[in-house]
PDB file of C-alpha atoms in Angstrom:
ATOM      1  CA  UNK J   1    -102.929 137.148 101.976  1.00 89.00           C
ATOM      2  CA  UNK J   2    -103.767 134.544  99.316  1.00 87.00           C
ATOM      3  CA  UNK J   3    -104.833 137.417  97.043  1.00 90.00           C
ATOM      4  CA  UNK J   4    -101.520 139.175  97.677  1.00 94.00           C
ATOM      5  CA  UNK J   5     -99.605 136.017  96.782  1.00 93.00           C
ATOM      6  CA  UNK J   6    -101.588 135.698  93.549  1.00 92.00           C
ATOM      7  CA  UNK J   7    -101.148 139.331  92.493  1.00 94.00           C
ATOM      8  CA  UNK J   8     -97.426 139.335  93.259  1.00 95.00           C
ATOM      9  CA  UNK J   9     -96.942 135.861  91.734  1.00 93.00           C
ATOM     10  CA  UNK J  10     -95.528 134.322  94.884  1.00 94.00           C
ATOM     11  CA  UNK J  11     -93.072 137.137  95.526  1.00 96.00           C
ATOM     12  CA  UNK J  12     -90.524 136.368  98.215  1.00 97.00           C
ATOM     13  CA  UNK J  13     -88.948 138.842 100.635  1.00 98.00           C
ATOM     14  CA  UNK J  14     -91.706 141.417 100.278  1.00 98.00           C
ATOM     15  CA  UNK J  15     -92.666 143.991 102.895  1.00 98.00           C
ATOM     16  CA  UNK J  16     -95.981 144.656 104.654  1.00 98.00           C
ATOM     17  CA  UNK J  17     -97.490 146.992 107.221  1.00 97.00           C
ATOM     18  CA  UNK J  18    -100.307 145.450 109.281  1.00 96.00           C
ATOM     19  CA  UNK J  19    -102.360 148.109 111.094  1.00 93.00           C
ATOM     20  CA  UNK J  20    -103.829 146.868 113.331  1.00 82.00           C
ATOM     21  CA  UNK J  21    -102.364 143.371 113.421  1.00 92.00           C
ATOM     22  CA  UNK J  22    -104.872 141.983 115.935  1.00 89.00           C
ATOM     23  CA  UNK J  23    -105.025 138.210 116.417  1.00 90.00           C
ATOM     24  CA  UNK J  24    -101.669 136.927 115.134  1.00 93.00           C
ATOM     25  CA  UNK J  25    -102.520 133.540 113.602  1.00 93.00           C
ATOM     26  CA  UNK J  26    -106.064 132.464 112.744  1.00 91.00           C
ATOM     27  CA  UNK J  27    -107.393 135.714 111.233  1.00 89.00           C
ATOM     28  CA  UNK J  28    -104.145 137.444 110.326  1.00 94.00           C
ATOM     29  CA  UNK J  29    -103.849 139.124 106.922  1.00 94.00           C
ATOM     30  CA  UNK J  30    -100.050 138.797 106.927  1.00 97.00           C
ATOM     31  CA  UNK J  31     -98.861 135.691 108.802  1.00 96.00           C
ATOM     32  CA  UNK J  32     -98.739 133.477 105.713  1.00 96.00           C
ATOM     33  CA  UNK J  33     -96.678 136.084 103.876  1.00 97.00           C
ATOM     34  CA  UNK J  34     -93.871 135.971 106.441  1.00 97.00           C
ATOM     35  CA  UNK J  35     -94.174 132.246 107.145  1.00 96.00           C
ATOM     36  CA  UNK J  36     -94.361 130.919 103.588  1.00 97.00           C
ATOM     37  CA  UNK J  37     -92.741 133.690 101.518  1.00 97.00           C
ATOM     38  CA  UNK J  38     -90.206 135.146 103.944  1.00 98.00           C
ATOM     39  CA  UNK J  39     -91.720 138.627 104.063  1.00 98.00           C
ATOM     40  CA  UNK J  40     -90.767 141.227 106.658  1.00 98.00           C
ATOM     41  CA  UNK J  41     -92.987 143.916 108.074  1.00 98.00           C
ATOM     42  CA  UNK J  42     -94.512 145.855 110.940  1.00 98.00           C
ATOM     43  CA  UNK J  43     -97.314 144.472 113.108  1.00 97.00           C
ATOM     44  CA  UNK J  44     -98.798 147.569 114.753  1.00 95.00           C
ATOM     45  CA  UNK J  45    -101.055 146.564 117.652  1.00 91.00           C
ATOM     46  CA  UNK J  46    -101.763 148.441 120.912  1.00 88.00           C
ATOM     47  CA  UNK J  47    -103.843 145.687 122.547  1.00 86.00           C
ATOM     48  CA  UNK J  48    -101.596 143.734 124.915  1.00 86.00           C
ATOM     49  CA  UNK J  49    -103.827 140.659 124.615  1.00 87.00           C
ATOM     50  CA  UNK J  50    -102.174 139.929 121.251  1.00 90.00           C
ATOM     51  CA  UNK J  51     -98.575 140.835 122.073  1.00 92.00           C
ATOM     52  CA  UNK J  52     -97.355 137.388 123.187  1.00 95.00           C
ATOM     53  CA  UNK J  53     -98.590 135.818 119.958  1.00 96.00           C
ATOM     54  CA  UNK J  54     -97.204 138.588 117.762  1.00 96.00           C
ATOM     55  CA  UNK J  55     -93.823 138.311 119.480  1.00 96.00           C
ATOM     56  CA  UNK J  56     -93.617 134.726 118.228  1.00 96.00           C
ATOM     57  CA  UNK J  57     -93.819 135.986 114.666  1.00 97.00           C
ATOM     58  CA  UNK J  58     -91.071 137.541 112.534  1.00 97.00           C
ATOM     59  CA  UNK J  59     -92.741 140.911 112.126  1.00 97.00           C
ATOM     60  CA  UNK J  60     -91.586 143.844 114.236  1.00 97.00           C
ATOM     61  CA  UNK J  61     -94.214 144.453 116.917  1.00 97.00           C
ATOM     62  CA  UNK J  62     -95.076 148.113 117.363  1.00 96.00           C
ATOM     63  CA  UNK J  63     -97.232 148.592 120.464  1.00 90.00           C
ATOM     64  CA  UNK J  64     -98.749 151.938 119.539  1.00 89.00           C
ATOM     65  CA  UNK J  65    -102.022 153.732 118.901  1.00 87.00           C
ATOM     66  CA  UNK J  66    -101.883 155.527 115.560  1.00 86.00           C
ATOM     67  CA  UNK J  67    -103.840 158.727 115.091  1.00 83.00           C
ATOM     68  CA  UNK J  68    -103.683 162.012 113.219  1.00 82.00           C
ATOM     69  CA  UNK J  69    -101.631 163.733 115.918  1.00 85.00           C
ATOM     70  CA  UNK J  70     -98.705 162.687 118.088  1.00 90.00           C
ATOM     71  CA  UNK J  71     -98.761 162.771 121.906  1.00 91.00           C
ATOM     72  CA  UNK J  72    -102.523 163.078 122.095  1.00 83.00           C
ATOM     73  CA  UNK J  73    -104.200 161.225 124.977  1.00 80.00           C
ATOM     74  CA  UNK J  74    -107.081 159.034 123.815  1.00 74.00           C
ATOM     75  CA  UNK J  75    -109.407 156.487 125.368  1.00 69.00           C
ATOM     76  CA  UNK J  76    -109.102 153.002 123.899  1.00 71.00           C
ATOM     77  CA  UNK J  77    -111.588 150.140 124.131  1.00 65.00           C
ATOM     78  CA  UNK J  78    -109.201 147.236 124.588  1.00 66.00           C
ATOM     79  CA  UNK J  79    -111.484 144.559 126.023  1.00 55.00           C
ATOM     80  CA  UNK J  80    -113.496 144.154 122.800  1.00 50.00           C
ATOM     81  CA  UNK J  81    -110.784 142.045 121.211  1.00 53.00           C
ATOM     82  CA  UNK J  82    -110.684 142.440 117.452  1.00 54.00           C
ATOM     83  CA  UNK J  83    -113.331 145.178 117.591  1.00 56.00           C
ATOM     84  CA  UNK J  84    -111.398 147.404 119.996  1.00 57.00           C
ATOM     85  CA  UNK J  85    -110.161 150.849 119.064  1.00 57.00           C
ATOM     86  CA  UNK J  86    -110.079 154.556 119.827  1.00 57.00           C
ATOM     87  CA  UNK J  87    -113.184 155.922 121.509  1.00 55.00           C
ATOM     88  CA  UNK J  88    -114.097 159.084 119.618  1.00 51.00           C
ATOM     89  CA  UNK J  89    -116.798 160.600 117.448  1.00 51.00           C
ATOM     90  CA  UNK J  90    -117.332 158.901 114.059  1.00 64.00           C
ATOM     91  CA  UNK J  91    -115.408 155.795 115.123  1.00 56.00           C
ATOM     92  CA  UNK J  92    -116.810 152.322 115.673  1.00 55.00           C
ATOM     93  CA  UNK J  93    -116.305 152.559 119.448  1.00 52.00           C
ATOM     94  CA  UNK J  94    -117.742 156.061 119.819  1.00 51.00           C
ATOM     95  CA  UNK J  95    -120.188 155.023 122.538  1.00 47.00           C
ATOM     96  CA  UNK J  96    -118.000 152.724 124.615  1.00 54.00           C
ATOM     97  CA  UNK J  97    -117.803 153.789 128.276  1.00 54.00           C
ATOM     98  CA  UNK J  98    -116.484 150.795 130.237  1.00 61.00           C
ATOM     99  CA  UNK J  99    -113.075 149.168 130.615  1.00 65.00           C
ATOM    100  CA  UNK J 100    -111.263 151.922 128.737  1.00 72.00           C
ATOM    101  CA  UNK J 101    -107.517 152.490 128.761  1.00 74.00           C
ATOM    102  CA  UNK J 102    -105.706 155.734 128.116  1.00 79.00           C
ATOM    103  CA  UNK J 103    -102.983 155.817 125.480  1.00 78.00           C
ATOM    104  CA  UNK J 104    -100.731 158.463 124.018  1.00 86.00           C
ATOM    105  CA  UNK J 105    -100.878 158.478 120.234  1.00 89.00           C
ATOM    106  CA  UNK J 106     -98.254 158.623 117.543  1.00 92.00           C
ATOM    107  CA  UNK J 107     -98.458 159.130 113.771  1.00 93.00           C
ATOM    108  CA  UNK J 108     -97.908 156.691 110.944  1.00 93.00           C
ATOM    109  CA  UNK J 109     -95.187 158.904 109.486  1.00 94.00           C
ATOM    110  CA  UNK J 110     -93.281 158.809 112.777  1.00 95.00           C
ATOM    111  CA  UNK J 111     -93.573 155.012 112.920  1.00 95.00           C
ATOM    112  CA  UNK J 112     -92.353 154.621 109.343  1.00 97.00           C
ATOM    113  CA  UNK J 113     -89.351 156.819 110.107  1.00 96.00           C
ATOM    114  CA  UNK J 114     -88.484 155.212 113.449  1.00 96.00           C
ATOM    115  CA  UNK J 115     -88.583 151.669 112.107  1.00 97.00           C
ATOM    116  CA  UNK J 116     -86.864 152.432 108.788  1.00 97.00           C
ATOM    117  CA  UNK J 117     -89.749 151.228 106.665  1.00 98.00           C
ATOM    118  CA  UNK J 118     -88.600 150.751 103.052  1.00 98.00           C
ATOM    119  CA  UNK J 119     -89.780 153.261 100.477  1.00 98.00           C
ATOM    120  CA  UNK J 120     -91.682 150.537  98.634  1.00 97.00           C
ATOM    121  CA  UNK J 121     -94.349 148.728 100.677  1.00 98.00           C
ATOM    122  CA  UNK J 122     -95.861 145.774  98.858  1.00 98.00           C
ATOM    123  CA  UNK J 123     -98.969 145.490 101.015  1.00 98.00           C
ATOM    124  CA  UNK J 124    -100.676 147.459 103.788  1.00 97.00           C
ATOM    125  CA  UNK J 125    -103.618 146.124 105.771  1.00 95.00           C
ATOM    126  CA  UNK J 126    -105.658 148.874 107.440  1.00 91.00           C
ATOM    127  CA  UNK J 127    -108.360 147.825 109.912  1.00 83.00           C
ATOM    128  CA  UNK J 128    -108.662 150.242 112.837  1.00 76.00           C
ATOM    129  CA  UNK J 129    -112.391 150.373 113.506  1.00 68.00           C
ATOM    130  CA  UNK J 130    -113.299 153.707 111.993  1.00 63.00           C
ATOM    131  CA  UNK J 131    -109.985 155.507 112.543  1.00 72.00           C
ATOM    132  CA  UNK J 132    -109.053 154.843 108.912  1.00 80.00           C
ATOM    133  CA  UNK J 133    -110.392 158.288 108.022  1.00 81.00           C
ATOM    134  CA  UNK J 134    -107.993 159.883 110.509  1.00 80.00           C
ATOM    135  CA  UNK J 135    -104.881 157.927 109.565  1.00 85.00           C
ATOM    136  CA  UNK J 136    -105.188 157.256 105.849  1.00 90.00           C
ATOM    137  CA  UNK J 137    -105.171 160.851 104.501  1.00 86.00           C
ATOM    138  CA  UNK J 138    -101.931 161.451 106.425  1.00 87.00           C
ATOM    139  CA  UNK J 139    -100.019 158.561 104.879  1.00 94.00           C
ATOM    140  CA  UNK J 140     -96.785 159.963 103.372  1.00 94.00           C
ATOM    141  CA  UNK J 141     -97.549 158.990  99.779  1.00 95.00           C
ATOM    142  CA  UNK J 142     -94.925 161.425  98.490  1.00 95.00           C
ATOM    143  CA  UNK J 143     -92.219 159.352 100.211  1.00 96.00           C
ATOM    144  CA  UNK J 144     -93.574 155.803 100.277  1.00 97.00           C
ATOM    145  CA  UNK J 145     -95.069 153.791  97.425  1.00 97.00           C
ATOM    146  CA  UNK J 146     -97.697 151.313  98.607  1.00 97.00           C
ATOM    147  CA  UNK J 147     -98.685 148.760  95.994  1.00 97.00           C
ATOM    148  CA  UNK J 148    -101.742 147.042  97.514  1.00 97.00           C
ATOM    149  CA  UNK J 149    -104.168 147.981 100.304  1.00 97.00           C
ATOM    150  CA  UNK J 150    -106.944 146.197 102.092  1.00 94.00           C
ATOM    151  CA  UNK J 151    -109.074 148.663 104.054  1.00 94.00           C
ATOM    152  CA  UNK J 152    -112.098 147.850 106.178  1.00 90.00           C
ATOM    153  CA  UNK J 153    -115.204 149.808 105.171  1.00 90.00           C
ATOM    154  CA  UNK J 154    -113.342 152.741 103.576  1.00 93.00           C
ATOM    155  CA  UNK J 155    -115.324 155.972 103.915  1.00 91.00           C
ATOM    156  CA  UNK J 156    -115.715 158.732 101.341  1.00 93.00           C
ATOM    157  CA  UNK J 157    -112.595 160.625 102.417  1.00 91.00           C
ATOM    158  CA  UNK J 158    -110.437 157.504 102.233  1.00 93.00           C
ATOM    159  CA  UNK J 159    -111.725 156.624  98.774  1.00 96.00           C
ATOM    160  CA  UNK J 160    -111.141 160.215  97.659  1.00 95.00           C
ATOM    161  CA  UNK J 161    -107.449 159.900  98.590  1.00 95.00           C
ATOM    162  CA  UNK J 162    -107.253 156.527  96.837  1.00 97.00           C
ATOM    163  CA  UNK J 163    -108.638 158.061  93.649  1.00 97.00           C
ATOM    164  CA  UNK J 164    -106.193 160.963  93.879  1.00 96.00           C
ATOM    165  CA  UNK J 165    -103.317 158.513  94.383  1.00 97.00           C
ATOM    166  CA  UNK J 166    -104.373 156.409  91.363  1.00 97.00           C
ATOM    167  CA  UNK J 167    -105.698 153.220  92.896  1.00 97.00           C
ATOM    168  CA  UNK J 168    -108.343 150.907  91.444  1.00 97.00           C
ATOM    169  CA  UNK J 169    -110.520 148.445  93.289  1.00 97.00           C
ATOM    170  CA  UNK J 170    -109.776 144.737  93.087  1.00 95.00           C
ATOM    171  CA  UNK J 171    -112.919 143.800  95.005  1.00 94.00           C
ATOM    172  CA  UNK J 172    -114.673 143.409  98.345  1.00 93.00           C
ATOM    173  CA  UNK J 173    -113.580 140.382 100.384  1.00 89.00           C
ATOM    174  CA  UNK J 174    -116.178 138.855 102.672  1.00 78.00           C
ATOM    175  CA  UNK J 175    -119.013 140.687 104.420  1.00 77.00           C
ATOM    176  CA  UNK J 176    -117.110 143.059 106.753  1.00 83.00           C
ATOM    177  CA  UNK J 177    -116.436 145.495 103.940  1.00 89.00           C
ATOM    178  CA  UNK J 178    -112.719 144.702 103.610  1.00 92.00           C
ATOM    179  CA  UNK J 179    -111.904 146.213 100.231  1.00 95.00           C
ATOM    180  CA  UNK J 180    -108.716 145.598  98.249  1.00 96.00           C
ATOM    181  CA  UNK J 181    -107.120 148.329  96.139  1.00 97.00           C
ATOM    182  CA  UNK J 182    -104.273 148.088  93.636  1.00 97.00           C
ATOM    183  CA  UNK J 183    -102.044 150.924  92.444  1.00 98.00           C
ATOM    184  CA  UNK J 184    -102.184 151.622  88.719  1.00 97.00           C
ATOM    185  CA  UNK J 185     -98.401 151.881  88.306  1.00 95.00           C
ATOM    186  CA  UNK J 186     -97.780 148.549  86.506  1.00 92.00           C
ATOM    187  CA  UNK J 187     -97.674 148.855  82.726  1.00 92.00           C
ATOM    188  CA  UNK J 188     -99.597 145.560  82.572  1.00 95.00           C
ATOM    189  CA  UNK J 189    -102.267 146.780  85.007  1.00 96.00           C
ATOM    190  CA  UNK J 190    -105.149 144.823  83.471  1.00 95.00           C
ATOM    191  CA  UNK J 191    -103.172 141.603  83.567  1.00 94.00           C
ATOM    192  CA  UNK J 192    -102.218 142.141  87.206  1.00 95.00           C
ATOM    193  CA  UNK J 193    -105.788 143.076  88.119  1.00 95.00           C
ATOM    194  CA  UNK J 194    -107.086 139.967  86.385  1.00 93.00           C
ATOM    195  CA  UNK J 195    -104.763 137.838  88.479  1.00 92.00           C
ATOM    196  CA  UNK J 196    -105.986 139.498  91.658  1.00 92.00           C
ATOM    197  CA  UNK J 197    -109.622 139.034  90.721  1.00 91.00           C
ATOM    198  CA  UNK J 198    -109.504 135.590  89.151  1.00 87.00           C
ATOM    199  CA  UNK J 199    -106.515 133.609  90.364  1.00 71.00           C
ATOM    200  CA  UNK J 200    -106.783 135.273  93.758  1.00 61.00           C
ATOM    201  CA  UNK J 201    -110.206 133.624  94.156  1.00 54.00           C
ATOM    202  CA  UNK J 202    -111.910 136.927  94.906  1.00 57.00           C
ATOM    203  CA  UNK J 203    -115.417 135.532  94.676  1.00 54.00           C
ATOM    204  CA  UNK J 204    -116.907 134.933  98.176  1.00 50.00           C
ATOM    205  CA  UNK J 205    -118.259 131.512  97.201  1.00 44.00           C
ATOM    206  CA  UNK J 206    -114.724 130.314  96.480  1.00 42.00           C
ATOM    207  CA  UNK J 207    -112.813 131.690  99.447  1.00 39.00           C
ATOM    208  CA  UNK J 208    -113.224 128.646 101.691  1.00 39.00           C
ATOM    209  CA  UNK J 209    -111.921 126.109  99.214  1.00 38.00           C
ATOM    210  CA  UNK J 210    -108.697 125.499  97.378  1.00 42.00           C
ATOM    211  CA  UNK J 211    -108.840 126.553  93.734  1.00 40.00           C
ATOM    212  CA  UNK J 212    -106.668 126.294  90.704  1.00 42.00           C
ATOM    213  CA  UNK J 213    -106.645 128.420  87.575  1.00 44.00           C
ATOM    214  CA  UNK J 214    -108.888 125.948  85.745  1.00 46.00           C
ATOM    215  CA  UNK J 215    -111.601 126.294  88.421  1.00 53.00           C
ATOM    216  CA  UNK J 216    -112.450 129.836  87.333  1.00 57.00           C
ATOM    217  CA  UNK J 217    -112.973 131.833  84.185  1.00 71.00           C
ATOM    218  CA  UNK J 218    -113.553 135.458  83.301  1.00 81.00           C
ATOM    219  CA  UNK J 219    -117.277 134.700  83.459  1.00 71.00           C
ATOM    220  CA  UNK J 220    -116.908 134.399  87.241  1.00 72.00           C
ATOM    221  CA  UNK J 221    -115.845 138.042  87.540  1.00 87.00           C
ATOM    222  CA  UNK J 222    -119.150 139.528  88.474  1.00 85.00           C
ATOM    223  CA  UNK J 223    -120.645 140.980  91.663  1.00 90.00           C
ATOM    224  CA  UNK J 224    -122.179 138.624  94.174  1.00 89.00           C
ATOM    225  CA  UNK J 225    -125.391 139.832  95.800  1.00 91.00           C
ATOM    226  CA  UNK J 226    -125.276 139.598  99.617  1.00 90.00           C
ATOM    227  CA  UNK J 227    -128.259 141.218 101.357  1.00 89.00           C
ATOM    228  CA  UNK J 228    -128.663 143.456  98.299  1.00 92.00           C
ATOM    229  CA  UNK J 229    -125.037 144.621  98.553  1.00 93.00           C
ATOM    230  CA  UNK J 230    -122.526 143.816  95.808  1.00 92.00           C
ATOM    231  CA  UNK J 231    -119.535 141.834  97.088  1.00 91.00           C
ATOM    232  CA  UNK J 232    -116.620 140.143  95.348  1.00 91.00           C
ATOM    233  CA  UNK J 233    -115.507 141.580  92.003  1.00 93.00           C
ATOM    234  CA  UNK J 234    -117.553 144.718  91.335  1.00 94.00           C
ATOM    235  CA  UNK J 235    -115.595 146.144  88.398  1.00 94.00           C
ATOM    236  CA  UNK J 236    -114.015 143.329  86.356  1.00 93.00           C
ATOM    237  CA  UNK J 237    -110.655 144.057  84.775  1.00 94.00           C
ATOM    238  CA  UNK J 238    -112.382 143.870  81.372  1.00 93.00           C
ATOM    239  CA  UNK J 239    -114.416 146.966  82.323  1.00 93.00           C
ATOM    240  CA  UNK J 240    -111.573 148.849  83.973  1.00 93.00           C
ATOM    241  CA  UNK J 241    -111.913 151.830  81.620  1.00 91.00           C
ATOM    242  CA  UNK J 242    -115.617 152.121  82.455  1.00 90.00           C
ATOM    243  CA  UNK J 243    -115.846 151.689  86.206  1.00 92.00           C
ATOM    244  CA  UNK J 244    -112.313 151.220  87.491  1.00 93.00           C
ATOM    245  CA  UNK J 245    -111.881 154.769  88.812  1.00 92.00           C
ATOM    246  CA  UNK J 246    -115.251 155.047  90.545  1.00 94.00           C
ATOM    247  CA  UNK J 247    -114.283 153.336  93.842  1.00 97.00           C
ATOM    248  CA  UNK J 248    -117.856 153.157  95.171  1.00 96.00           C
ATOM    249  CA  UNK J 249    -118.654 152.575  98.832  1.00 96.00           C
ATOM    250  CA  UNK J 250    -118.282 148.990 100.011  1.00 94.00           C
ATOM    251  CA  UNK J 251    -122.016 148.799 100.768  1.00 94.00           C
ATOM    252  CA  UNK J 252    -123.258 150.246  97.484  1.00 95.00           C
ATOM    253  CA  UNK J 253    -126.486 148.439  96.457  1.00 95.00           C
ATOM    254  CA  UNK J 254    -126.094 145.592  94.017  1.00 95.00           C
ATOM    255  CA  UNK J 255    -128.216 147.156  91.274  1.00 94.00           C
ATOM    256  CA  UNK J 256    -126.244 150.396  91.425  1.00 94.00           C
ATOM    257  CA  UNK J 257    -123.000 148.507  90.911  1.00 94.00           C
ATOM    258  CA  UNK J 258    -124.468 146.652  87.949  1.00 91.00           C
ATOM    259  CA  UNK J 259    -125.701 149.915  86.406  1.00 89.00           C
ATOM    260  CA  UNK J 260    -122.327 151.581  86.917  1.00 84.00           C
ATOM    261  CA  UNK J 261    -120.434 148.993  84.883  1.00 72.00           C
ATOM    262  CA  UNK J 262    -123.048 149.122  82.100  1.00 72.00           C
ATOM    263  CA  UNK J 263    -123.525 152.871  81.753  1.00 59.00           C
ATOM    264  CA  UNK J 264    -120.206 154.562  82.389  1.00 49.00           C
TER     265      UNK J 264
END
């Protein structure tokens, strides 16, 4: 959320969609936005463990399991806390067999319609343990404009849609593969991207401390090697024309990322 504040220059009264909202306070991607900047939004979370906390927030709690089809019965691993999710092939909980609950699904389009989501969504957080590939391609991009995404470990099909919808990567935050993407609509795209990468303290070594603009410079906008994977800023705004459209996998090897920005 601190990156969102930086990119949007402290925008007040914005709108977010948090799917799945999960723990409502300590690890929330959206709580500070509604608390400090008076944002509104949806907190979509099927796990009842988090409902009491989410009900104390301003966001509208939507207790639903989102999938590619409506009214489909699915098994859901709800006792794994923040790692819970749909039990199905190619999802993070594919092999879970104990303490499952059965839910009936709905679609993201139906939720947007039912809750009168505005046509412009400033920020959407998508972290649904492997179901991103099911939900993301069905987002109604023709109706809703979504400015910024963070998506956990986006797979090839998700990144393909992002490329088709004209998004560029801001960077990879932390070591869970949470990747931030920015739409290319602003006329001053490079300036906005710079803010997200620099003033938003994208570099992993800076995330746990307060920073000011003078703490960083454009020289800091480089990949950080973590277990031979490139994290942080992987395509600096200065190289946007070279590598900005590539949207490589979150776990692309460090050397490959370096070569991409040099050779394209």
